[in-house]
Amino acid sequence: MKKIIERINEEMIKAFTKAGYDAEFAKATLSNRPDLCEYQCNGAMAAAKRYKKAPILIANDVVSALSQSNVFSEVNAVNPGFINLRLHPEFLASYLRAMQADENLSVEKVKNPKTIMIDYGGANVAKPLHVGHLRSAIIGESIKRMGRFLGHHMIGDVHLGDWGLQMGLIITELKKRQPDLVYFDETYEGEYPKEAPFTISELEEIYPTANAYAKEHPEFKEEAMHATYLLQKGSRGYVALWHHILEVSIADLKKNYSNLDVTFDLWKKESDAQPYIPEMVQYMKDNGYAHLDDGALVVDVKEETDTKEIPPCMILKSDGASLYNTTDLATIVERMKLFHPDEIIYVVDKRQELYFTQVFRCARKTKLVEEDTELKFLGFGTMNGKDGKPFKTRDGGVMRLERLLSEINEEMYKKIIENHEIDPDEARKTAEIVALSAIKYGDLSNQASKDYIFDVDRFTSFEGNTGPYILYTIVRIKSILNRYQGLGKKLGEEIIGIPWNESEKAMMLEIVKFNQVMETAYEELAPHKICSYIYDLANAFNRFYHETKILSEEDEKKRAGWIQLLVLTKDVLENCIQVLGFSSPERM
Ligand code: ARG
């Protein structure tokens, strides 16, 4: 369905042309003076130069040409040459009806769907999931859903970190604690046990302990590095242990992500790219892309236009070991081979921006991707505590995601049972839904690249620009619709009518922006634009609600029209929150 602004511009083009002016000047925008008009066109000002004529005269001509318009109810030329526009109530109502009848609520599916891989989540196996990885999961999930909503073929990949030193550290620590485990017996040739020799809580304790110990004891670190090397070389016992670590850890990660309503199409890991490395390295050497620098194999990626130093991309260390770089490049090879994406989007901490610049340049230069394959980096800022420092627990430790979630669930639960009488089980379930909206909206309503302060009190508030406020609004609409049905009425018996008052029109003017917002938000990879849209829409609805006695309206036709408008408002809001990654309860 055409966007409202497109419909408006078509009307303006007709008018400019009819009045004898070029269509290029006929461009309207949302008004920046909502007290005076809803849309405005400044084209007469620009046209004045071309036609050597006072802008106000041109504006007057256009206004006359619009006298019969059924798009606008009011058109004014004001000095020095602005054209102020108000939409015709019938035009607006019919646009809303068309939206309601459209299966995608006016949002057009893209004509040429792309295959887009999105690399997000990025948790590291065997390390507890902490808030550092929260943003990637929340933002990535939303971008994936946005793209899908528009009709792209989105493939989400968690790209777990499973190949680094953390593995060697865990193996070495285990060896220290339980040297008799069969995995450490080099002469052993039988099958290894099915059960892991540790639980998830042990595993999560082992890594930080080993990591701290390695910092103090270089010989331990040395050993861990060697263990990592042996693992990567394929040592049987170590590989078996590594499988246990993956299994235990991934089961736990799946649970955590599922609590966040984050789902991945692919559970790929860094290690999955390893088989592609030897051939890729050979190819880079053979084609003269890579050269030796101090024993290490590198690809130069600096460009003449660089204003800051972009160091070469290191492919292999001097001892032949591969790096994070190598894995990411080989992952690109793998992705091209298996999925042939038109685009890959990485949702990663913005501190890795330089790193991704190197990787992207290297992938392009060495032609691992096609010329038109887009590689995008969506870097996000840090989630800080109220003290402005990276978010920590009260005692200063790294905040585990599970703990954060349960604290916020608890907070929400308290609020909900304070609010009204409710069955404790239902309150628990509702609390989880609302808590998730608090966390996700709190994150997504900020521009991704900026740092933000995770303020539990503010995020969980039912008032202000928060997830719970949005849900509260949706629940309010649901409750009106339920009560209406409770009167023995059916939904959908009447169509949306013309607005009866200012607040109703204001709300309608918000609703019609939906398709534009969805498109722009996706193009700019900017979920915060959806948040600010639903915040405006929720405010517009609440104003209308406070000024209008909906259910007690005696004119049944009018009342039924309002009900239809509410159904549409709810559908728009629900589609938006679904794309943001959360849902609404029935009551709260
Ligand atoms: N595991 C990485 C980390 O914790 C994030 C992975 C991001 N994705 C990638 N393809 N490098 O920093």
Coordinates of C-alpha atoms and ligand atoms in Angstrom, one line a residue:
M1 CA 0.0 0.0 0.0
K2 CA 1.3 3.5 -0.8
K3 CA 2.5 5.5 2.1
I4 CA 0.4 8.4 3.2
I5 CA 3.2 10.8 2.2
E6 CA 3.2 9.3 -1.3
R7 CA -0.5 9.9 -1.6
I8 CA 0.0 13.5 -0.4
N9 CA 2.9 14.0 -2.8
E10 CA 0.9 12.7 -5.8
E11 CA -1.8 15.2 -5.0
M12 CA 0.8 18.0 -4.7
I13 CA 2.3 17.0 -8.0
K14 CA -1.1 17.2 -9.7
A15 CA -1.6 20.7 -8.2
F16 CA 1.9 22.0 -9.1
T17 CA 1.5 20.7 -12.7
K18 CA -2.0 22.1 -13.0
A19 CA -0.8 25.5 -11.9
G20 CA 2.0 25.4 -14.4
Y21 CA 5.0 24.5 -12.2
D22 CA 7.4 21.7 -12.3
A23 CA 6.5 18.6 -10.4
E24 CA 10.0 18.5 -8.8
F25 CA 8.9 21.3 -6.4
A26 CA 5.9 19.4 -5.2
K27 CA 7.2 17.8 -2.1
A28 CA 5.4 17.7 1.2
T29 CA 6.8 16.8 4.6
L30 CA 5.3 16.3 8.1
S31 CA 4.7 19.7 9.6
N32 CA 7.1 21.1 12.0
R33 CA 4.4 23.3 13.3
P34 CA 1.6 20.9 14.3
D35 CA -0.3 23.8 15.8
L36 CA -0.7 25.3 12.3
C37 CA -1.0 22.3 10.0
E38 CA -0.4 18.6 9.7
Y39 CA 1.8 18.5 6.6
Q40 CA 3.6 21.3 4.8
C41 CA 5.1 22.0 1.4
N42 CA 7.9 24.5 0.9
G43 CA 8.3 23.9 -2.8
A44 CA 7.1 27.4 -3.7
M45 CA 10.2 28.9 -2.1
A46 CA 12.5 26.8 -4.3
A47 CA 10.3 27.3 -7.4
A48 CA 10.6 31.1 -6.9
K49 CA 14.1 31.2 -8.2
R50 CA 13.3 29.2 -11.3
Y51 CA 10.2 31.1 -12.2
K52 CA 11.5 34.5 -11.0
K53 CA 8.3 35.1 -9.2
A54 CA 7.4 35.8 -5.5
P55 CA 7.0 32.5 -3.6
I56 CA 3.7 33.5 -2.2
L57 CA 2.3 34.0 -5.7
I58 CA 3.3 30.5 -6.6
A59 CA 1.9 29.1 -3.3
N60 CA -1.4 30.9 -4.0
D61 CA -1.6 29.3 -7.5
V62 CA -1.0 25.9 -6.0
V63 CA -3.6 26.5 -3.3
S64 CA -6.2 27.4 -6.0
A65 CA -5.3 24.3 -7.9
L66 CA -6.0 22.3 -4.8
S67 CA -9.5 23.8 -4.1
Q68 CA -11.3 20.6 -5.2
S69 CA -8.9 18.2 -3.5
N70 CA -10.4 15.4 -1.6
V71 CA -7.0 14.7 0.1
F72 CA -6.9 17.9 2.0
S73 CA -9.6 19.7 3.9
E74 CA -7.6 22.9 4.4
V75 CA -4.8 24.3 2.3
N76 CA -3.3 27.7 3.1
A77 CA -0.6 29.8 1.5
V78 CA 1.3 31.7 4.2
N79 CA 4.1 34.2 3.9
P80 CA 6.7 34.1 2.6
G81 CA 5.5 31.1 0.6
F82 CA 4.7 28.0 2.7
I83 CA 1.8 25.8 1.9
N84 CA 0.1 24.5 5.0
L85 CA -1.9 21.3 4.7
R86 CA -4.5 19.5 6.7
L87 CA -5.8 16.1 5.7
H88 CA -9.4 15.6 4.7
P89 CA -11.1 13.5 7.5
E90 CA -12.6 11.2 4.9
F91 CA -9.3 10.7 3.2
L92 CA -7.7 9.9 6.5
A93 CA -10.5 7.5 7.5
S94 CA -10.4 5.7 4.2
Y95 CA -6.6 5.3 4.4
L96 CA -7.1 3.7 7.9
R97 CA -9.8 1.4 6.5
A98 CA -7.4 0.3 3.7
M99 CA -4.7 -0.3 6.3
Q100 CA -7.1 -2.4 8.4
A101 CA -8.1 -4.5 5.3
D102 CA -4.4 -5.0 4.3
E103 CA -3.0 -8.3 5.5
N104 CA 0.3 -6.6 6.4
L105 CA -1.3 -3.5 7.8
S106 CA -0.1 -1.4 4.9
V107 CA 3.5 -2.4 5.0
E108 CA 4.6 -3.6 1.5
K109 CA 6.8 -6.7 1.3
V110 CA 10.0 -6.0 -0.5
K111 CA 9.9 -6.7 -4.3
N112 CA 13.3 -8.4 -4.3
P113 CA 13.8 -10.2 -1.0
K114 CA 17.4 -10.6 0.0
T115 CA 19.1 -13.4 1.8
I116 CA 20.6 -11.7 4.8
M117 CA 22.7 -13.4 7.5
I118 CA 22.8 -11.8 10.8
D119 CA 25.5 -12.6 13.2
Y120 CA 24.4 -11.8 16.8
G121 CA 24.4 -13.2 20.3
G122 CA 28.0 -14.1 20.1
A123 CA 28.1 -15.7 23.5
N124 CA 31.3 -17.5 24.5
V125 CA 30.9 -21.1 25.4
A126 CA 31.7 -22.1 29.0
K127 CA 31.6 -18.5 30.2
P128 CA 28.5 -17.4 32.0
L129 CA 26.2 -15.3 29.8
H130 CA 26.5 -11.8 31.2
V131 CA 25.0 -8.5 30.4
G132 CA 27.8 -7.7 27.9
H133 CA 26.1 -10.1 25.5
L134 CA 22.6 -8.9 26.3
R135 CA 22.6 -6.0 23.8
S136 CA 23.8 -8.1 20.9
A137 CA 21.0 -10.6 21.5
I138 CA 18.3 -7.9 21.9
I139 CA 19.3 -5.7 19.0
G140 CA 20.1 -8.5 16.7
E141 CA 16.8 -10.3 17.3
S142 CA 14.9 -7.2 16.6
I143 CA 16.8 -6.4 13.3
K144 CA 16.1 -10.0 12.3
R145 CA 12.4 -9.7 12.9
M146 CA 12.3 -6.3 11.2
G147 CA 13.8 -7.7 8.1
R148 CA 11.5 -10.7 8.1
F149 CA 8.5 -8.4 8.5
L150 CA 9.5 -6.7 5.3
G151 CA 9.9 -10.0 3.5
H152 CA 13.6 -10.6 3.5
H153 CA 15.1 -14.0 4.1
M154 CA 16.8 -13.5 7.4
I155 CA 19.1 -16.1 8.8
G156 CA 20.2 -15.6 12.4
D157 CA 23.4 -17.2 13.5
V158 CA 24.6 -17.1 17.1
H159 CA 28.2 -17.6 16.2
L160 CA 29.4 -18.9 19.5
G161 CA 32.9 -18.3 20.7
D162 CA 34.2 -21.9 21.3
W163 CA 37.7 -21.9 20.0
G164 CA 39.8 -19.7 22.1
L165 CA 42.0 -19.8 25.1
Q166 CA 39.0 -20.3 27.4
M167 CA 38.9 -23.9 26.3
G168 CA 42.6 -24.5 27.1
L169 CA 42.1 -22.8 30.5
I170 CA 39.2 -25.1 31.4
I171 CA 40.9 -28.2 30.2
T172 CA 44.1 -27.3 32.2
E173 CA 42.1 -26.5 35.3
L174 CA 40.3 -29.8 35.1
K175 CA 43.5 -31.6 34.7
K176 CA 44.8 -29.9 37.8
R177 CA 41.7 -31.0 39.8
Q178 CA 41.1 -34.4 38.4
P179 CA 44.3 -35.6 36.8
D180 CA 43.0 -39.2 36.7
L181 CA 40.2 -38.5 34.3
V182 CA 40.5 -40.7 31.3
Y183 CA 40.7 -37.7 29.0
F184 CA 44.2 -37.0 30.2
D185 CA 45.5 -40.5 29.6
E186 CA 47.3 -40.3 26.3
T187 CA 47.5 -44.1 26.0
Y188 CA 43.7 -44.5 26.2
E189 CA 42.1 -45.8 23.1
G190 CA 38.6 -46.8 24.2
E191 CA 35.5 -44.8 24.0
Y192 CA 35.0 -41.8 26.3
P193 CA 32.1 -41.6 28.8
K194 CA 28.8 -40.1 27.5
E195 CA 28.3 -38.0 30.7
A196 CA 30.3 -34.8 31.2
P197 CA 32.6 -34.9 34.2
F198 CA 31.1 -31.6 35.4
T199 CA 27.8 -29.8 35.7
I200 CA 27.0 -26.3 34.3
S201 CA 27.5 -24.7 37.7
E202 CA 30.9 -26.4 38.1
L203 CA 31.8 -25.4 34.5
E204 CA 30.9 -21.8 35.2
E205 CA 33.0 -21.7 38.3
I206 CA 36.0 -23.4 36.6
Y207 CA 36.5 -20.8 33.9
P208 CA 36.7 -17.7 36.1
T209 CA 38.9 -19.6 38.6
A210 CA 41.3 -20.7 35.9
N211 CA 41.3 -17.3 34.3
A212 CA 42.2 -15.6 37.5
Y213 CA 44.8 -18.2 38.3
A214 CA 46.4 -17.9 34.9
K215 CA 46.9 -14.1 35.4
E216 CA 49.0 -14.8 38.5
H217 CA 50.8 -18.0 37.2
P218 CA 52.5 -17.6 33.8
E219 CA 53.4 -21.3 33.7
F220 CA 49.7 -22.2 34.1
K221 CA 48.8 -19.9 31.3
E222 CA 51.5 -21.4 29.2
E223 CA 50.1 -24.8 29.8
A224 CA 46.6 -23.6 28.9
M225 CA 47.9 -22.2 25.7
H226 CA 49.5 -25.4 24.9
A227 CA 46.2 -27.3 25.7
T228 CA 44.4 -24.9 23.3
Y229 CA 46.9 -25.7 20.7
L230 CA 46.6 -29.5 21.2
L231 CA 42.8 -29.2 21.1
Q232 CA 43.0 -27.3 17.8
K233 CA 45.4 -30.0 16.5
G234 CA 42.7 -32.6 17.4
S235 CA 44.1 -34.4 20.5
R236 CA 41.5 -37.1 21.1
G237 CA 41.0 -36.7 24.8
Y238 CA 40.8 -32.9 24.6
V239 CA 38.4 -33.0 21.8
A240 CA 36.1 -35.3 23.8
L241 CA 36.3 -32.9 26.7
W242 CA 35.6 -30.0 24.5
H243 CA 32.5 -31.8 23.2
H244 CA 31.3 -32.1 26.8
I245 CA 31.9 -28.4 27.4
L246 CA 29.9 -27.5 24.3
E247 CA 27.1 -29.8 25.2
V248 CA 26.6 -28.6 28.8
S249 CA 27.2 -25.0 27.9
I250 CA 25.0 -24.8 24.9
A251 CA 22.1 -26.4 26.7
D252 CA 22.4 -23.6 29.2
L253 CA 22.7 -20.9 26.6
K254 CA 19.6 -22.2 24.8
K255 CA 17.7 -21.9 28.0
N256 CA 18.9 -18.3 28.6
Y257 CA 18.3 -17.1 25.1
S258 CA 14.8 -18.7 25.1
N259 CA 14.0 -16.8 28.3
L260 CA 14.8 -13.7 26.4
D261 CA 12.7 -14.8 23.5
V262 CA 15.7 -14.8 21.3
T263 CA 15.9 -17.6 18.8
F264 CA 18.6 -18.5 16.2
D265 CA 18.3 -20.3 13.0
L266 CA 21.8 -21.5 13.2
W267 CA 23.8 -22.5 16.3
K268 CA 27.2 -22.2 14.5
K269 CA 30.4 -21.8 16.3
E270 CA 33.8 -20.4 15.6
S271 CA 35.2 -23.9 15.4
D272 CA 32.8 -24.7 12.5
A273 CA 34.9 -22.5 10.3
Q274 CA 38.2 -24.3 11.0
P275 CA 37.9 -26.7 8.1
Y276 CA 37.9 -23.8 5.7
I277 CA 41.1 -22.3 7.0
P278 CA 43.8 -24.2 5.2
E279 CA 42.4 -23.8 1.8
M280 CA 41.6 -20.1 2.4
V281 CA 45.2 -19.5 3.6
Q282 CA 46.6 -21.3 0.5
Y283 CA 44.3 -19.2 -1.8
M284 CA 45.4 -16.0 -0.2
K285 CA 49.0 -16.9 -0.6
D286 CA 48.6 -18.2 -4.2
N287 CA 46.9 -15.1 -5.3
G288 CA 49.5 -12.8 -3.8
Y289 CA 47.1 -11.2 -1.3
A290 CA 48.9 -12.3 1.8
H291 CA 52.6 -11.8 2.6
L292 CA 54.9 -12.6 5.5
D293 CA 55.6 -9.8 7.9
D294 CA 57.9 -10.7 10.8
G295 CA 57.0 -14.3 10.3
A296 CA 53.3 -13.7 10.5
L297 CA 51.0 -14.0 7.4
V298 CA 49.2 -10.7 6.8
V299 CA 47.0 -9.0 4.2
D300 CA 47.4 -5.2 3.9
V301 CA 44.1 -3.4 4.1
K302 CA 45.0 0.2 4.4
E303 CA 43.6 2.6 1.8
E304 CA 44.9 5.9 0.5
T305 CA 41.9 7.8 1.8
D306 CA 42.4 6.6 5.4
T307 CA 42.7 9.3 7.9
K308 CA 43.8 7.0 10.6
E309 CA 46.1 4.0 10.6
I310 CA 44.4 0.7 9.7
P311 CA 46.8 -2.1 10.5
P312 CA 47.1 -5.1 8.3
C313 CA 44.8 -8.0 8.8
M314 CA 46.7 -10.9 10.4
I315 CA 45.8 -14.3 9.0
L316 CA 48.3 -16.6 10.8
K317 CA 50.6 -15.9 13.7
S318 CA 54.3 -16.7 13.2
D319 CA 53.8 -20.1 14.9
G320 CA 51.1 -20.9 12.4
A321 CA 48.3 -20.5 14.8
S322 CA 45.0 -19.0 13.6
L323 CA 43.3 -16.0 15.2
Y324 CA 39.9 -14.4 15.7
N325 CA 40.5 -12.8 12.3
T326 CA 41.2 -16.0 10.6
T327 CA 38.0 -17.6 12.1
D328 CA 35.9 -14.7 11.0
L329 CA 37.3 -14.7 7.5
A330 CA 36.8 -18.5 7.2
T331 CA 33.3 -18.0 8.5
I332 CA 32.6 -15.7 5.6
V333 CA 33.9 -18.4 3.3
E334 CA 31.6 -20.9 4.9
R335 CA 28.6 -18.6 4.8
M336 CA 29.1 -17.7 1.1
K337 CA 29.4 -21.4 0.3
L338 CA 26.4 -22.6 2.3
F339 CA 24.0 -19.7 2.1
H340 CA 25.3 -17.3 -0.5
P341 CA 23.9 -14.2 1.4
D342 CA 23.4 -10.9 -0.3
E343 CA 24.3 -9.3 3.0
I344 CA 25.9 -10.1 6.3
I345 CA 25.1 -7.9 9.3
Y346 CA 27.3 -8.2 12.5
V347 CA 25.7 -7.0 15.7
V348 CA 28.8 -6.6 18.0
D349 CA 30.2 -4.3 20.6
K350 CA 31.3 -1.1 18.9
R351 CA 34.8 -1.5 20.4
Q352 CA 35.3 -4.2 17.7
E353 CA 34.7 -1.7 14.9
L354 CA 38.3 -1.3 13.8
Y355 CA 38.6 -5.1 13.8
F356 CA 35.6 -5.5 11.5
T357 CA 36.9 -2.8 9.2
Q358 CA 40.0 -4.9 8.8
V359 CA 38.0 -8.1 8.3
F360 CA 35.6 -6.5 5.8
R361 CA 38.4 -4.9 3.8
C362 CA 40.3 -8.1 3.8
A363 CA 37.3 -10.2 2.6
R364 CA 36.7 -7.7 -0.2
K365 CA 40.3 -7.4 -1.3
T366 CA 40.8 -11.1 -1.4
K367 CA 37.4 -11.6 -3.0
L368 CA 36.0 -14.0 -0.4
V369 CA 32.7 -12.2 -1.1
E370 CA 31.2 -11.0 -4.3
E371 CA 31.5 -7.4 -5.3
D372 CA 27.9 -6.6 -4.4
T373 CA 27.8 -8.6 -1.1
E374 CA 27.2 -6.1 1.6
L375 CA 29.0 -6.4 4.9
K376 CA 27.6 -4.3 7.6
F377 CA 28.8 -3.6 11.1
L378 CA 26.2 -2.6 13.6
G379 CA 28.2 -1.6 16.7
F380 CA 26.5 -1.0 19.9
G381 CA 27.5 1.0 23.0
T382 CA 28.0 -0.2 26.5
M383 CA 25.2 -0.8 29.0
N384 CA 26.2 1.1 32.1
G385 CA 24.9 1.2 35.6
K386 CA 23.6 4.3 37.3
D387 CA 27.2 5.2 38.2
G388 CA 28.0 5.5 34.5
K389 CA 30.3 2.5 34.7
P390 CA 29.7 -0.8 32.9
F391 CA 26.8 -2.5 34.6
K392 CA 27.8 -4.6 37.6
T393 CA 26.1 -6.5 40.4
R394 CA 25.6 -4.7 43.7
D395 CA 28.8 -6.2 45.1
G396 CA 30.7 -5.2 42.0
G397 CA 30.9 -8.5 40.2
V398 CA 30.0 -9.2 36.6
M399 CA 26.2 -9.4 36.4
R400 CA 24.9 -12.7 35.1
L401 CA 22.1 -12.5 32.8
E402 CA 20.0 -15.0 34.7
R403 CA 20.3 -13.0 37.8
L404 CA 19.4 -9.7 36.2
L405 CA 16.3 -11.3 34.7
S406 CA 15.2 -12.8 37.9
E407 CA 15.7 -9.5 39.8
I408 CA 13.6 -7.7 37.3
N409 CA 11.0 -10.4 37.3
E410 CA 10.7 -10.1 41.0
E411 CA 10.4 -6.3 40.9
M412 CA 7.6 -6.6 38.3
Y413 CA 5.9 -9.3 40.3
K414 CA 5.7 -7.0 43.3
K415 CA 4.3 -4.1 41.2
I416 CA 1.7 -6.3 39.7
I417 CA 0.3 -7.8 42.9
E418 CA 0.3 -4.3 44.4
N419 CA -1.8 -3.1 41.5
H420 CA -4.7 -5.4 41.8
E421 CA -5.9 -8.8 43.0
I422 CA -4.5 -11.4 40.8
D423 CA -3.8 -15.1 41.0
P424 CA -0.1 -15.5 42.0
D425 CA 0.5 -17.9 39.1
E426 CA -0.9 -15.5 36.6
A427 CA 1.0 -12.6 38.2
R428 CA 4.3 -14.6 37.8
K429 CA 3.6 -15.1 34.1
T430 CA 2.6 -11.5 33.6
A431 CA 5.6 -10.4 35.5
E432 CA 7.9 -12.3 33.1
I433 CA 6.2 -10.7 30.0
V434 CA 6.4 -7.2 31.4
A435 CA 9.9 -7.6 32.7
L436 CA 11.1 -8.6 29.3
S437 CA 9.5 -5.6 27.8
A438 CA 11.2 -3.4 30.4
I439 CA 14.6 -4.8 29.5
K440 CA 14.2 -4.9 25.7
Y441 CA 12.5 -1.6 25.3
G442 CA 14.9 0.0 27.7
D443 CA 17.7 -1.1 25.4
L444 CA 16.1 -0.7 22.0
S445 CA 14.7 2.8 22.7
N446 CA 18.3 4.1 22.7
Q447 CA 20.2 4.5 19.5
A448 CA 22.2 1.3 19.3
S449 CA 25.6 2.9 18.9
K450 CA 25.2 5.0 22.1
D451 CA 26.1 3.9 25.6
Y452 CA 23.1 3.9 27.9
I453 CA 22.3 3.6 31.5
F454 CA 20.4 0.5 32.6
D455 CA 18.2 2.1 35.2
V456 CA 15.9 -0.7 36.7
D457 CA 13.6 1.8 38.4
R458 CA 13.0 3.8 35.3
F459 CA 12.7 0.8 32.9
T460 CA 10.2 -1.0 35.0
S461 CA 8.0 2.1 35.5
F462 CA 4.5 2.0 34.1
E463 CA 4.8 5.6 33.2
G464 CA 7.0 7.4 30.8
N465 CA 8.9 6.1 27.8
T466 CA 9.1 2.5 28.9
G467 CA 8.1 -1.0 27.7
P468 CA 5.7 -1.5 30.6
Y469 CA 3.9 1.8 29.6
I470 CA 3.5 0.5 26.0
L471 CA 2.1 -2.8 27.3
Y472 CA -0.1 -1.0 29.7
T473 CA -1.6 0.9 26.8
I474 CA -2.2 -2.3 24.8
V475 CA -3.8 -3.9 27.8
R476 CA -6.0 -0.9 28.2
I477 CA -7.2 -1.3 24.7
K478 CA -7.7 -5.0 25.1
S479 CA -9.8 -4.4 28.2
I480 CA -12.0 -1.9 26.3
L481 CA -12.5 -4.4 23.5
N482 CA -13.3 -7.1 26.0
R483 CA -15.9 -5.0 27.8
Y484 CA -17.4 -4.0 24.5
Q485 CA -17.8 -7.7 23.6
G486 CA -19.1 -8.2 27.1
L487 CA -22.0 -5.9 26.1
G488 CA -23.0 -8.5 23.6
K489 CA -21.3 -6.6 20.7
K490 CA -19.1 -8.0 18.0
L491 CA -15.9 -6.5 16.7
G492 CA -15.7 -5.6 13.0
E493 CA -19.4 -4.7 12.5
E494 CA -18.6 -1.1 11.6
I495 CA -15.8 0.6 9.7
I496 CA -13.5 3.3 10.9
G497 CA -15.3 6.6 10.7
I498 CA -14.1 10.2 10.3
P499 CA -12.4 11.7 13.4
W500 CA -14.7 13.5 15.7
N501 CA -12.3 15.5 17.7
E502 CA -8.7 16.8 17.6
S503 CA -7.3 14.0 19.8
E504 CA -8.9 11.3 17.6
K505 CA -7.4 12.9 14.5
A506 CA -4.0 13.2 16.1
M507 CA -4.1 9.5 16.9
M508 CA -5.1 8.7 13.3
L509 CA -2.2 10.8 12.0
E510 CA 0.1 8.7 14.1
I511 CA -1.3 5.3 13.0
V512 CA -0.9 6.1 9.3
K513 CA 2.9 6.5 9.7
F514 CA 3.3 2.8 10.4
N515 CA 4.5 1.6 7.0
Q516 CA 7.0 4.5 6.7
V517 CA 8.4 3.8 10.1
M518 CA 8.8 0.1 9.5
E519 CA 10.7 0.7 6.3
T520 CA 12.9 3.5 7.6
A521 CA 13.7 1.7 10.8
Y522 CA 14.9 -1.3 8.9
E523 CA 16.8 0.6 6.3
E524 CA 18.7 2.4 9.0
L525 CA 18.9 -0.7 11.2
A526 CA 17.3 1.5 13.9
P527 CA 14.9 -0.2 16.2
H528 CA 14.8 2.9 18.3
K529 CA 12.7 4.5 15.6
I530 CA 10.0 1.9 16.1
C531 CA 10.2 2.6 19.9
S532 CA 9.7 6.3 19.5
Y533 CA 6.8 5.7 17.0
I534 CA 4.9 3.4 19.5
Y535 CA 5.6 5.8 22.3
D536 CA 4.0 8.6 20.3
L537 CA 1.1 6.4 19.2
A538 CA 0.6 5.2 22.8
N539 CA 0.5 8.8 24.0
A540 CA -1.9 9.8 21.3
F541 CA -4.2 6.9 22.2
N542 CA -4.1 7.7 25.9
R543 CA -5.0 11.3 25.2
F544 CA -7.9 10.2 23.0
Y545 CA -9.0 7.7 25.7
H546 CA -8.9 10.4 28.4
E547 CA -10.9 12.8 26.4
T548 CA -13.5 10.4 25.0
K549 CA -16.1 8.3 26.7
I550 CA -15.9 5.4 24.3
L551 CA -18.0 2.7 25.8
S552 CA -20.8 5.0 27.1
E553 CA -21.2 6.7 23.8
E554 CA -24.9 6.5 22.8
D555 CA -24.5 6.8 19.1
E556 CA -23.8 3.1 18.4
K557 CA -22.4 3.7 14.9
K558 CA -19.9 6.2 16.3
R559 CA -19.0 3.9 19.1
A560 CA -18.5 0.9 16.8
G561 CA -16.3 3.0 14.6
W562 CA -14.1 3.9 17.5
I563 CA -13.9 0.3 18.5
Q564 CA -12.6 -0.5 15.0
L565 CA -10.0 2.3 15.3
L566 CA -9.0 0.7 18.6
V567 CA -8.6 -2.7 17.0
L568 CA -6.3 -1.1 14.4
T569 CA -4.3 0.7 17.0
K570 CA -3.8 -2.5 19.0
D571 CA -2.8 -4.4 15.9
V572 CA -0.2 -1.8 15.0
L573 CA 1.2 -1.7 18.5
E574 CA 1.3 -5.5 18.7
N575 CA 3.0 -5.8 15.4
C576 CA 5.6 -3.3 16.5
I577 CA 6.4 -5.0 19.8
Q578 CA 6.5 -8.3 18.2
V579 CA 9.2 -6.9 15.9
L580 CA 11.0 -5.5 18.9
G581 CA 11.0 -8.9 20.4
F582 CA 8.4 -8.9 23.2
S583 CA 4.7 -9.5 23.6
S584 CA 1.8 -8.2 25.7
P585 CA -0.2 -9.9 28.5
E586 CA -4.0 -10.0 28.7
R587 CA -4.0 -8.1 32.0
M588 CA -1.4 -6.4 34.2
Ligands
ARG1 N1 32.3 -14.0 20.8 C1 32.6 -12.6 20.5 C2 32.8 -11.8 21.8 O1 32.4 -12.2 22.8 C3 31.6 -11.9 19.7 C4 31.4 -12.5 18.3 C5 31.0 -11.5 17.3 N2 30.8 -12.1 16.0 C6 31.8 -12.3 15.1 N3 31.6 -12.9 14.0 N4 33.1 -12.0 15.5 O2 33.4 -10.7 21.7

